[in-house]
Coordinates of C-alpha atoms and ligand atoms in Angstrom, one line a residue:
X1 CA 60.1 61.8 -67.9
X2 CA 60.0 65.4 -68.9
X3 CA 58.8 68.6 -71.1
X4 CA 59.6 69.1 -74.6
X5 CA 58.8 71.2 -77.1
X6 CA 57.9 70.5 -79.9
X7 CA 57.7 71.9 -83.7
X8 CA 54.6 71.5 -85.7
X9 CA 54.9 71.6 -89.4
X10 CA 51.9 70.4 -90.9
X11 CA 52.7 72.0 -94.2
X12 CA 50.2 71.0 -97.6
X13 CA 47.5 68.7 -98.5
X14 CA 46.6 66.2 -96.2
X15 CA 50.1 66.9 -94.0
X16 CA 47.5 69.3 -92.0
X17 CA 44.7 66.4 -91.7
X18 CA 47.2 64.1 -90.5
X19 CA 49.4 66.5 -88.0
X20 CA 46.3 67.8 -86.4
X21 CA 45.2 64.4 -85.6
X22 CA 48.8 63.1 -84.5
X23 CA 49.1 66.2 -82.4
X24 CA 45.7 65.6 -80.7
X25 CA 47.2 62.0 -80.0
X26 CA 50.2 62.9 -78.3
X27 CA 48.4 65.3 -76.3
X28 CA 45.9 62.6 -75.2
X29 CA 49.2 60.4 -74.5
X30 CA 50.5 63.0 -72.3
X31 CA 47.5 63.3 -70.1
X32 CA 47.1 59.6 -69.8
X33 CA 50.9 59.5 -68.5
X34 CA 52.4 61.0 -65.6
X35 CA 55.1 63.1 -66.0
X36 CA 55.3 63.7 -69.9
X37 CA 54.4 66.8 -71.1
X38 CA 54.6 67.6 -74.9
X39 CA 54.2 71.4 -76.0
X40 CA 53.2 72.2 -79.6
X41 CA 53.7 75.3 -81.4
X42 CA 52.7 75.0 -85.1
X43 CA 54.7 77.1 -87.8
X44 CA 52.1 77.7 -90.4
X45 CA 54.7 77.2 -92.7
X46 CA 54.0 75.8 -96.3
X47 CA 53.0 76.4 -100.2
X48 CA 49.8 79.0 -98.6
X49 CA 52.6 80.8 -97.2
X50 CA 54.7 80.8 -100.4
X51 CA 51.6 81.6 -102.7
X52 CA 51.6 84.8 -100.3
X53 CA 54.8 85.6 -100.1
X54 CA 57.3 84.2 -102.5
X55 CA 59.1 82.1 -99.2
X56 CA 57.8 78.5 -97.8
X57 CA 59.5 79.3 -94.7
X58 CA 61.3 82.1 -93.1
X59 CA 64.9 83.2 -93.8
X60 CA 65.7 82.4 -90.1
X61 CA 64.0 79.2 -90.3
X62 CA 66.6 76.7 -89.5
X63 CA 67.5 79.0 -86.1
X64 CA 63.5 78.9 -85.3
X65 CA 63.7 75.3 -85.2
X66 CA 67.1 74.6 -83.3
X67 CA 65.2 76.2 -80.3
X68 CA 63.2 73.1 -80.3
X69 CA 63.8 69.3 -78.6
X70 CA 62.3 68.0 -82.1
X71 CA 59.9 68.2 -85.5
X72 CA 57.2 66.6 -86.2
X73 CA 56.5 67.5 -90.3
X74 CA 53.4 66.6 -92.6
X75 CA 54.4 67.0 -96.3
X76 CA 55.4 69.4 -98.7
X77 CA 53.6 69.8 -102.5
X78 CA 50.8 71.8 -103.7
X79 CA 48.8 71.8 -107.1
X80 CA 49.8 75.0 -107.1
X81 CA 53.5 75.0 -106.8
X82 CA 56.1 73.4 -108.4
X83 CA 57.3 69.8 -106.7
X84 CA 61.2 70.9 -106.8
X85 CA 60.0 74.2 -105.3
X86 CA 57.9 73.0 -102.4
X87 CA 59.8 70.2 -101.8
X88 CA 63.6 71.9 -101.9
X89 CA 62.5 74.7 -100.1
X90 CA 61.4 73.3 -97.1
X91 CA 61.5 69.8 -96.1
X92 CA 64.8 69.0 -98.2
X93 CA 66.2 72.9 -96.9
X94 CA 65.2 71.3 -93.2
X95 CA 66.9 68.0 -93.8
X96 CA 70.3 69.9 -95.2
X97 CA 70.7 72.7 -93.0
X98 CA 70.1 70.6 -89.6
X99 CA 72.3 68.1 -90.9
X100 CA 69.4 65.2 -90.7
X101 CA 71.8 63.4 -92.8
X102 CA 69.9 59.3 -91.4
X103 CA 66.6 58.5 -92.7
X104 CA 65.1 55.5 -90.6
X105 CA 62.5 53.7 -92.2
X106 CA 60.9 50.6 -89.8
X107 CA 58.5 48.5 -91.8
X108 CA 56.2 45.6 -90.2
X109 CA 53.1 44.2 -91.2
X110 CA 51.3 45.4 -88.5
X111 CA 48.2 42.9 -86.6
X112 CA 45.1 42.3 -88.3
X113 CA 46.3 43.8 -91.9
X114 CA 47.1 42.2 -94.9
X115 CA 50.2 42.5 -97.6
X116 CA 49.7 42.0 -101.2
X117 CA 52.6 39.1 -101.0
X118 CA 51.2 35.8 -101.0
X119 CA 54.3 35.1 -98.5
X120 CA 53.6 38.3 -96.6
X121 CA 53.3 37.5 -92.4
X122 CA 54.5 39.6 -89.5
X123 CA 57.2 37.3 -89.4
X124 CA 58.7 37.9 -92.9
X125 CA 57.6 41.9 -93.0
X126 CA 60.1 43.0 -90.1
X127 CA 62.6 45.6 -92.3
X128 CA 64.2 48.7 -91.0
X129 CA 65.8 50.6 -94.1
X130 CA 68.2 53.3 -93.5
X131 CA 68.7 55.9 -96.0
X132 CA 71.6 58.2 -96.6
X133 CA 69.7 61.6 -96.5
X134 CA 72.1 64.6 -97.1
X135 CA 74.0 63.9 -100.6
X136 CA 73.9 61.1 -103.6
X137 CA 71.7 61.7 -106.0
X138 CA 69.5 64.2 -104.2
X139 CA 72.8 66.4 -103.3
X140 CA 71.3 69.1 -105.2
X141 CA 74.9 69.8 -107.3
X142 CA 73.9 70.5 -110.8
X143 CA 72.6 73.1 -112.9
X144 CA 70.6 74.4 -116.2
X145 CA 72.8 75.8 -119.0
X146 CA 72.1 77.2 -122.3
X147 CA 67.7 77.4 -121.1
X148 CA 65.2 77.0 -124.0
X149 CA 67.9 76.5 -126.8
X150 CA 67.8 73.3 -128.1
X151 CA 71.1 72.5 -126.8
X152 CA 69.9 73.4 -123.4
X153 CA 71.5 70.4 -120.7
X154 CA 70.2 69.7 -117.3
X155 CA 72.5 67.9 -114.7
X156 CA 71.9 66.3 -111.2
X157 CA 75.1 65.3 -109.5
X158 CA 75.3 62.4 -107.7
X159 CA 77.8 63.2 -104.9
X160 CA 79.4 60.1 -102.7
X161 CA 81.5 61.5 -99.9
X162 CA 83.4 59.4 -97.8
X163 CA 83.1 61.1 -94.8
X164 CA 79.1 60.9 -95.6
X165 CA 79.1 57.6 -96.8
X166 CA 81.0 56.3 -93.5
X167 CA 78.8 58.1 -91.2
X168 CA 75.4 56.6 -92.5
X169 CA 76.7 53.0 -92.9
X170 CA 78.3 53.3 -89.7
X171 CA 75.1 54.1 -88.2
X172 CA 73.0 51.5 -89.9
X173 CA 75.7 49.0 -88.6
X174 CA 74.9 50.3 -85.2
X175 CA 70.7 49.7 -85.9
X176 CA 71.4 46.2 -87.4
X177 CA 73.6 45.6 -84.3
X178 CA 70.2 46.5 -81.9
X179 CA 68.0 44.2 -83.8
X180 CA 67.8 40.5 -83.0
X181 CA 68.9 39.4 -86.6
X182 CA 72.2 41.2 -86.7
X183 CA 72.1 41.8 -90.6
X184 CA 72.2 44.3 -92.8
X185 CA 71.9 44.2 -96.9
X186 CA 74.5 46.7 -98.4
X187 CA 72.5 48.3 -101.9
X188 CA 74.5 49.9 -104.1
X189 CA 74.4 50.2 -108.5
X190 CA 77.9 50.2 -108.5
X191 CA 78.2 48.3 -112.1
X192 CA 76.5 50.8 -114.0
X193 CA 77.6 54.3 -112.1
X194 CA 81.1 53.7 -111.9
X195 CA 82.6 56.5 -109.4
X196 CA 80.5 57.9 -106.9
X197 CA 78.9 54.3 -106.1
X198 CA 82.6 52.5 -106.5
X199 CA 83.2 54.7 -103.8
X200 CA 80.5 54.0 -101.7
X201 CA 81.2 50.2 -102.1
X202 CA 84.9 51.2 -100.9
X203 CA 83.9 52.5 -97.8
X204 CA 81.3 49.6 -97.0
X205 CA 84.2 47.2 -97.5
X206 CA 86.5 49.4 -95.0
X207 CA 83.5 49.7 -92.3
X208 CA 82.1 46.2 -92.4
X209 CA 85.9 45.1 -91.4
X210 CA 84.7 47.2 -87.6
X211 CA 81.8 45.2 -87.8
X212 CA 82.5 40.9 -87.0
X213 CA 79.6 40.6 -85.6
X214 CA 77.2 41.6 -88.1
X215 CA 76.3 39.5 -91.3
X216 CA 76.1 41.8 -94.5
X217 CA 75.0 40.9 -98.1
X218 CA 75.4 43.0 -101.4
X219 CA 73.1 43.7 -103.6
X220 CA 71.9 45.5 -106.5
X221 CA 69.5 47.9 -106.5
X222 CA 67.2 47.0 -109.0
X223 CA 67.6 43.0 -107.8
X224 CA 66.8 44.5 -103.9
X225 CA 63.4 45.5 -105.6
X226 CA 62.6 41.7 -106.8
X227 CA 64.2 40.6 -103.7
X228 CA 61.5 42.1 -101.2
X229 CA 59.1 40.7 -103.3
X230 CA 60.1 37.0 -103.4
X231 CA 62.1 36.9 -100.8
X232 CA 60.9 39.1 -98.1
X233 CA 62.5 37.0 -95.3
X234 CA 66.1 37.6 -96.4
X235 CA 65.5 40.9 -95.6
X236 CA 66.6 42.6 -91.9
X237 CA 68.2 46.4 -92.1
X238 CA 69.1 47.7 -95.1
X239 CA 71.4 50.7 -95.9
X240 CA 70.9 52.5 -99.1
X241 CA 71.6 55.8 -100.8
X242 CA 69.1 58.9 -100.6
X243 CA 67.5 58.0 -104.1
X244 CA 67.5 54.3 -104.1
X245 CA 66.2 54.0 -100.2
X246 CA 63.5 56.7 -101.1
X247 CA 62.1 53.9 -103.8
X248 CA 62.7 50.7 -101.9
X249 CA 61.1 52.3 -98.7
X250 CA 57.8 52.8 -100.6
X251 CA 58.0 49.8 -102.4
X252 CA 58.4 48.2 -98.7
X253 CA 55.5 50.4 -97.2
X254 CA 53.0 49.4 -100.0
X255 CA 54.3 45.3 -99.1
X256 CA 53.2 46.4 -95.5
X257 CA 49.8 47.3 -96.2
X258 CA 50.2 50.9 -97.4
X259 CA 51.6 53.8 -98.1
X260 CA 49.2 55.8 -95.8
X261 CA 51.0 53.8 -92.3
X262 CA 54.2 54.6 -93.0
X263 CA 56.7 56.7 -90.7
X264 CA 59.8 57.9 -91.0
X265 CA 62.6 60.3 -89.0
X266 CA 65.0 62.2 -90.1
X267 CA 67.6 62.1 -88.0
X268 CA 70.8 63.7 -86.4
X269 CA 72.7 61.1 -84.9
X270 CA 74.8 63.7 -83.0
X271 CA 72.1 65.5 -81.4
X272 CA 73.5 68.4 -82.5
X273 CA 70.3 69.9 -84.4
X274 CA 66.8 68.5 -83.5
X275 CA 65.5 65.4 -85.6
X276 CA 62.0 65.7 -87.5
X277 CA 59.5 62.7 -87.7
X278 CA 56.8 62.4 -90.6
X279 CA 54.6 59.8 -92.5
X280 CA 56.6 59.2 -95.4
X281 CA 53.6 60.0 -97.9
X282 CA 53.1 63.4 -99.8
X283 CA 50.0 65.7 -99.6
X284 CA 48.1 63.1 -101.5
X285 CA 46.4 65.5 -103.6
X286 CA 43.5 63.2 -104.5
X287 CA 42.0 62.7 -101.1
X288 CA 43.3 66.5 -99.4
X289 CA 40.4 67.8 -97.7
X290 CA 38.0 64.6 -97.8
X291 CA 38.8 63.6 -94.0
X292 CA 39.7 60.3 -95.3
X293 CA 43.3 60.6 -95.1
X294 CA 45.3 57.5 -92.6
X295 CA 46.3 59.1 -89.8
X296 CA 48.4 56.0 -88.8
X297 CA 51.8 57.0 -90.5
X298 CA 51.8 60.5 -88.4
X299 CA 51.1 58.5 -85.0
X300 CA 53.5 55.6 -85.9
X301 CA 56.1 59.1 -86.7
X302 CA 54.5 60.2 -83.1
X303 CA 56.4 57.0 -81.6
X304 CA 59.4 57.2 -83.1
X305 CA 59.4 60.4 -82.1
X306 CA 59.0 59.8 -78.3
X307 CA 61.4 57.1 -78.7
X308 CA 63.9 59.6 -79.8
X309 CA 63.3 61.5 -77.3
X310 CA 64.2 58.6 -74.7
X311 CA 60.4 58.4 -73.9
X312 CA 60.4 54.8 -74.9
X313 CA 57.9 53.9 -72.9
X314 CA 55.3 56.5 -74.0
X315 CA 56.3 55.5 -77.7
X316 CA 55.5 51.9 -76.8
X317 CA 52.1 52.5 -75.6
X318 CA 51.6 54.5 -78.9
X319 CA 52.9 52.2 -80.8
X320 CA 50.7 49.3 -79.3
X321 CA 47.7 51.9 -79.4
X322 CA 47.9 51.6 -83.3
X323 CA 48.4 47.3 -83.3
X324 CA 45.2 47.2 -81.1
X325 CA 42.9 49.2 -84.0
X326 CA 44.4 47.6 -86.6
X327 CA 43.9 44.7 -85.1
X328 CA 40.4 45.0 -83.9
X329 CA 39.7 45.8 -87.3
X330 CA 36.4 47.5 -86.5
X331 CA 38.3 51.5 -86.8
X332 CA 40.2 51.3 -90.4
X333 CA 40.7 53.7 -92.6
X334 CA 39.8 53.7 -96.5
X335 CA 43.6 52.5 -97.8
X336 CA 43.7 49.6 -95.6
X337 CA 40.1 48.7 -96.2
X338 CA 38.2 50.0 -93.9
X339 CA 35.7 52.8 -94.2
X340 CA 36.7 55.0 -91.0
X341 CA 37.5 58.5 -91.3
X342 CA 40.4 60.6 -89.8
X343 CA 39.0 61.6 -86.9
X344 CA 37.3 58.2 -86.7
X345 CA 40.7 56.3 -86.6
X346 CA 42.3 59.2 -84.3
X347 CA 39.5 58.8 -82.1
X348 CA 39.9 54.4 -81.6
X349 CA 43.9 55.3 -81.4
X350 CA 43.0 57.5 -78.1
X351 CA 40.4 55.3 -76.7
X352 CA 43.3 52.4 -77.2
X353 CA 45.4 54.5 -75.1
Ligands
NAD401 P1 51.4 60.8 -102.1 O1 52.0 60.0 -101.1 O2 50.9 62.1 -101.8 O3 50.2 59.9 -102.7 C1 50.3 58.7 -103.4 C2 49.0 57.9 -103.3 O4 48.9 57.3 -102.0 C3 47.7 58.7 -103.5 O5 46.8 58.0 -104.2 C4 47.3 59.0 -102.1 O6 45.9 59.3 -102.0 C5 47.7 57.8 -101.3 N1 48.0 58.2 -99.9 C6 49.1 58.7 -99.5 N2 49.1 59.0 -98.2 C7 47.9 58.5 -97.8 C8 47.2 58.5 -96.5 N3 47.8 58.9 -95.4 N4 45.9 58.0 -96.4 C9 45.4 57.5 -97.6 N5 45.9 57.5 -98.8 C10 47.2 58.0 -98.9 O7 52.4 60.9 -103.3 P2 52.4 61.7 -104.7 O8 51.0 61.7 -105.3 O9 53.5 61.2 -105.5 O10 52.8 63.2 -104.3 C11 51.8 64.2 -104.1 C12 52.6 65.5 -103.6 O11 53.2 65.2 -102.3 C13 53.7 65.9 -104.5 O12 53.7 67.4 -104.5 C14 55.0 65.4 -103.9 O13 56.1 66.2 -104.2 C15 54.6 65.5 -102.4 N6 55.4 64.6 -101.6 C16 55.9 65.1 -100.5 C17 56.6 64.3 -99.6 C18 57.1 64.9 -98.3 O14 56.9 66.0 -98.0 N7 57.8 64.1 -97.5 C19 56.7 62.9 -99.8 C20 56.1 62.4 -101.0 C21 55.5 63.3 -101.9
MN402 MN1 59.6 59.4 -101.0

């Protein structure tokens, strides 16, 4: 049991609707439990702040944050401010320079909802995707030449290292390992991009061999799509690079009910640099500011959270928190059918508690 601090970032759109409510959870957690005490300080940080001053965050940003035990984020995009902008200057500059370089990504159908399979049950919806979050195809190595001329080129540069490709398939061996199944599906385009991805299929080979234990299946990305569909059992942890996991993890979060209860962390396996937990939607420009937006995704972030923290049993009472309202039914938000607001669902999550 202890004290930590943590690092609001509620940033655009419905980020702030949903980090509000998840803070007001934790801190109704903490009360309930003796011995946990969670301290907040929220960094107004965001596309305001860069309509105001040219920055979304400050130049001594990253320093700001090591000060704190971890970050719990909203989302980054505005109408007002270009997606690359927003997006590459602070959640992507947060993820780089605090070397978050695992994305976890559990997915379950959780009680009481439905998934648009016709196969879909809380026994075949059990994934945990891992995503390589620091290079391939969102490396940021490229350019613009020769701008406005018709000639003009753009290039993204999809970079496979192999010290970064070992690293994350090492640790989604070790996840696989921790789960009762012992599997993970290797996803990789290597028959159409025919270096970086060689590569990464190279090191996959080399690791697996430290692995016995573990059963591993290859696949294509664009089959791995079809495959959660009709065959949604097969499926245990899956490793995948930064662009390919980003799809297939909201591809498996709409399976799961929807986008809206989704979490994700971003993680630094060496504990070197503090780890930052979020709902893996955007700012949802079409609902921002309605009070309608699924808090769910931000608490289920809240768990993982405590769970890296080593709170797991605080994150397991969260966690259960958010099975009883879905599974009562009677506190759901719009997206999963129901017609309860924010601070309606926040509400039934603490009353669960
Ligand atoms: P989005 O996730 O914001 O919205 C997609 C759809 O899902 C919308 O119809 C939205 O209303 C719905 N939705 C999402 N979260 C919901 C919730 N909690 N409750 C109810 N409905 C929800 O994706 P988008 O529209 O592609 O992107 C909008 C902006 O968000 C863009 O600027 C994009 O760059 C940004 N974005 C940021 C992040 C991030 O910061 N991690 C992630 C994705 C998108
Ligand atoms: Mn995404």
């Amino acid at each position: 049991m202890g004290t930590y601090r943590i690092a609001a970032i509620p940033g655009d759109g419905i980020g702030k609707e949903v980090i509000a409510a998840g803070c007001r959870v934790l801190e109704h957690l903490a009360q309930q439990k003796n011995g946990l005490s969670i301290e907040f300080k929220t960094l107004p940080w965001g596309s305001d702040q860069y309509l105001e001053t040219g920055e979304m965050m400050p130049n001594d940003a990253l320093d700001t944050l090591r000060g704190f035990d971890a970050i719990f984020f909203g989302s980054a995009g505005d109408p007002r401010v270009p997606d690359h902008i927003s997006l590459w200057k602070l959640r992507l500059a947060i993820c780089q320079g605090l070397d978050q370089y695992a994305n976890i990504r559990p997915t379950k159908l959780l009680p009481g909802l439905s998934s648009p399979l016709k196969n879909g049950t809380s026994e075949t919806i059990d994934w945990f995707i891992v995503r390589e979050n620091s290079e391939g195809e969102y490396s940021g190595a490229g350019g613009r030449v020769h701008q406005d001329l018709s000639n003009e080129v753009g290039l993204d540069v999809s970079v496979i290292t192999r010290s970064g490709a070992e690293r994350i398939q090492r640790f989604a061996f070790d996840i696989a390992r921790s789960r009762p199944r012992k599997k993970l599906t290797f996803v990789t385009k290597s028959n159409a991009q025919r270096h970086a991805m060689v590569l990464w299929d190279e090191v996959f080979e080399k690791t697996s061999a430290d692995y016995p234990d573990i059963k591993t299946d290859r696949v294509l990305v664009d089959a791995m799509a079809a495959r959660f569909v009709t065959d949604p059992e097969s499926i245990d942890t899956v490793i995948a690079t930064n662009l390919h996991a980003d799809v297939l993890s909201d591809l498996a979060a709409a399976l799961s009910g929807s986008l809206g209860l989704a979490p994700t962390g971003n993680i630094n396996p060496e504990r070197e640099n503090p780890s930052m937990f979020e709902p893996i939607h955007g700012s949802a420009f079409d609902i921002m500011g309605h009070g309608t937006a699924n808090p769910l995704g931000s608490f289920w972030s809240a768990s993982l959270m405590l769970d890296h923290l080593g709170e797991h049993e605080a994150a397991t009472l969260l966690f259960r928190a958010i099975e009883t309202v879905t599974g009562d039914g009677s506190a759901l938000p719009r997206d999963l059918g129901g017609q309860a607001g924010t601070d309606e669902v926040t509400e039934a999550v603490c009353k669960a508690l």
